[in-house]
Amino acid sequence: MTFNDFNLDPKLLDGLLSMGYSKPTPIQEQAIPMILEGKDLIACAQTGTGKTAAFVLPILHKILNTETRHLNTLILSPTRELAVQIDQQIEGFSYFIDVSSIPVYGGGSGAIWDQQRKAMQQGADIVIATPGRLLALLQSGEMKFTHLKHLILDEADRMLDMGFFDDIMKIVNYLPTERQTILFSATMPPKIRVFADRILKDPVKLNIAISKPAEGILQQAYVVHDAQKMGIVKHVLLNDLFKSVIIFASTKDKVKALEREMQKAGFQAKGFQSDLEQNERESILREFKSRSLRIIIGTDILSRGIDVEGINLVINYDTPPDPEDYIHRIGRTARADTTGTAITFINEKDQRKFSNIENLIGVEIPKLKIPEELGEGPVYDPGLKRPTTGNKKPWGKKPNKSGFRNSNSKPA
Ligand code: AMP
């Protein structure tokens, strides 16, 4: 499945591309169609599953397809940190579209509060709020949700643990009863079910577990320029403890080119790709299994098909397109409780993609120093990668949240 299958607005797909997402995660595959259909939804999913995008993307799509724009969606979050994170993701996805959001939370300085109030007066499509502050605003009449279409409760279990049950029930009383309600929670204790029964209508239920790489894998990465990759491969393979090695490349043409280059450098390496005859492929696999071939080079097809014991090194010559592929690829090593090493090359273009993989598997992978003779690599700074192509916003650049977006940038 790809993001194209959801029929989302093409400009949202541009936003996804610039965020480095190539394939939906399981929660996104399941939740996005349900939310687009307008169903109430209760989903058990932890941070790291891609849950934020699972509700943000369909909501942005729906807002884009709304004729009259009013405050459309309320997202309740237990903490200001999570509210800000959600807001940042919305900002990333809506880089090429005109949808605005405001985080509203308590505990900040008077100046922040003034900014929040000003932004609310200017209007926004989405408010992301902590329950306490929002309730105060509703009670004072400063905020109204007359035309609200969607209520999203993120990390509902945490909100209840923090004692927000009563506040949320009061907030719900200020909302139209005709709305779509979506609840995400990392756990599903009985109190969440009771709570859900009171505010959701006939919800679809989803339960998602996170994939995790096997324990015995030593994961490492190099932040590189493309021209440095081959030098590092040669350097790593000097260690002859790596007796059985898989190198993954993104396309079959790259597999062929790498095969030539490795053989020229004197390594015992063969490419495994779809242009080979079936018997050639079988023979390569046999050689690899019997250890008479040290290195096999392939694409992701190899990551799903090959079950060979004793592979002790996997090299991702190109950063895998998404976390599931990463887990499949590195899972070729450290099978059956043995140990193995997985090394990934991250070029400048793939930095965002790699940081998404780290986020989704919940591990920060150490970045190793490039051998001195190969020169300096690029700086690792995935957060700063911004799209460089496509339409620019009418206001030239995204507003920062201390300045908020100008209200006249909204379509009439
Ligand atoms: P969340 O579970 O929403 O906190 O997401 C965890 C991390 O995964 C965030 O850094 C997201 O940017 C990233 N992420 C979410 N969906 C995808 C996807 N489809 N592909 C790659 N990364 C993703």
PDB file of C-alpha atoms and ligand atoms in Angstrom, residues 3 16 19-25 27-28 46-55 82 85 89 93 321-323 352-353 355-360, ligand 1:
ATOM      1  CA  PHE A   3      -0.011   6.977   0.318  1.00  0.00           C
ATOM      2  CA  LEU A  16       4.530  13.896   2.854  1.00  0.00           C
ATOM      3  CA  MET A  19       8.765  14.962   5.342  1.00  0.00           C
ATOM      4  CA  GLY A  20      10.507  11.833   4.025  1.00  0.00           C
ATOM      5  CA  TYR A  21       7.502   9.489   4.385  1.00  0.00           C
ATOM      6  CA  SER A  22       7.330   6.962   1.583  1.00  0.00           C
ATOM      7  CA  LYS A  23       4.945   4.299   2.857  1.00  0.00           C
ATOM      8  CA  PRO A  24       2.097   4.333   5.385  1.00  0.00           C
ATOM      9  CA  THR A  25       2.671   2.586   8.716  1.00  0.00           C
ATOM     10  CA  ILE A  27      -1.905   2.387  11.898  1.00  0.00           C
ATOM     11  CA  GLN A  28      -1.975   4.829   8.986  1.00  0.00           C
ATOM     12  CA  GLN A  46       1.713   3.966  21.093  1.00  0.00           C
ATOM     13  CA  THR A  47       3.966   6.852  20.218  1.00  0.00           C
ATOM     14  CA  GLY A  48       6.256   5.597  17.495  1.00  0.00           C
ATOM     15  CA  THR A  49       3.578   3.906  15.392  1.00  0.00           C
ATOM     16  CA  GLY A  50       2.986   6.983  13.256  1.00  0.00           C
ATOM     17  CA  LYS A  51      -0.313   7.701  15.004  1.00  0.00           C
ATOM     18  CA  THR A  52      -0.097  11.488  14.647  1.00  0.00           C
ATOM     19  CA  ALA A  53       0.009  11.370  10.865  1.00  0.00           C
ATOM     20  CA  ALA A  54      -2.761   8.744  10.984  1.00  0.00           C
ATOM     21  CA  PHE A  55      -5.220  11.376  12.189  1.00  0.00           C
ATOM     22  CA  LEU A  82       2.767  16.863  22.839  1.00  0.00           C
ATOM     23  CA  GLN A  85       4.788  18.312  18.567  1.00  0.00           C
ATOM     24  CA  GLN A  89       3.703  17.841  12.308  1.00  0.00           C
ATOM     25  CA  PHE A  93       2.283  18.369   6.233  1.00  0.00           C
ATOM     26  CA  PRO A 321      12.625   3.779   2.141  1.00  0.00           C
ATOM     27  CA  ASP A 322      10.722   3.163   5.381  1.00  0.00           C
ATOM     28  CA  PRO A 323      10.973   1.641   8.854  1.00  0.00           C
ATOM     29  CA  ARG A 352      14.976  13.009   7.240  1.00  0.00           C
ATOM     30  CA  LYS A 353      14.040   9.493   6.150  1.00  0.00           C
ATOM     31  CA  SER A 355      15.423  10.123  11.460  1.00  0.00           C
ATOM     32  CA  ASN A 356      11.865   8.896  10.800  1.00  0.00           C
ATOM     33  CA  ILE A 357      13.145   5.330  10.995  1.00  0.00           C
ATOM     34  CA  GLU A 358      14.857   6.098  14.294  1.00  0.00           C
ATOM     35  CA  ASN A 359      11.693   7.683  15.632  1.00  0.00           C
ATOM     36  CA  LEU A 360       9.481   4.820  14.602  1.00  0.00           C
TER      37      LEU A 360
HETATM   38  P1  AMP B   1       4.181   9.178  16.145  1.00  0.00           P
HETATM   39  O1  AMP B   1       3.851   7.767  16.497  1.00  0.00           O
HETATM   40  O2  AMP B   1       3.066   9.895  15.487  1.00  0.00           O
HETATM   41  O3  AMP B   1       4.757   9.915  17.317  1.00  0.00           O
HETATM   42  O4  AMP B   1       5.334   9.122  15.023  1.00  0.00           O
HETATM   43  C1  AMP B   1       6.638   8.712  15.299  1.00  0.00           C
HETATM   44  C2  AMP B   1       7.619   9.183  14.236  1.00  0.00           C
HETATM   45  O5  AMP B   1       7.453   8.469  13.022  1.00  0.00           O
HETATM   46  C3  AMP B   1       7.542  10.655  13.878  1.00  0.00           C
HETATM   47  O6  AMP B   1       8.837  11.190  13.902  1.00  0.00           O
HETATM   48  C4  AMP B   1       7.017  10.670  12.473  1.00  0.00           C
HETATM   49  O7  AMP B   1       7.555  11.752  11.746  1.00  0.00           O
HETATM   50  C5  AMP B   1       7.480   9.344  11.916  1.00  0.00           C
HETATM   51  N1  AMP B   1       6.549   8.762  10.914  1.00  0.00           N
HETATM   52  C6  AMP B   1       5.202   8.718  11.004  1.00  0.00           C
HETATM   53  N2  AMP B   1       4.678   8.110   9.925  1.00  0.00           N
HETATM   54  C7  AMP B   1       5.707   7.761   9.127  1.00  0.00           C
HETATM   55  C8  AMP B   1       5.802   7.101   7.846  1.00  0.00           C
HETATM   56  N3  AMP B   1       4.724   6.679   7.191  1.00  0.00           N
HETATM   57  N4  AMP B   1       7.025   6.919   7.336  1.00  0.00           N
HETATM   58  C9  AMP B   1       8.109   7.351   8.000  1.00  0.00           C
HETATM   59  N5  AMP B   1       8.089   7.965   9.189  1.00  0.00           N
HETATM   60  C10 AMP B   1       6.912   8.175   9.763  1.00  0.00           C
END
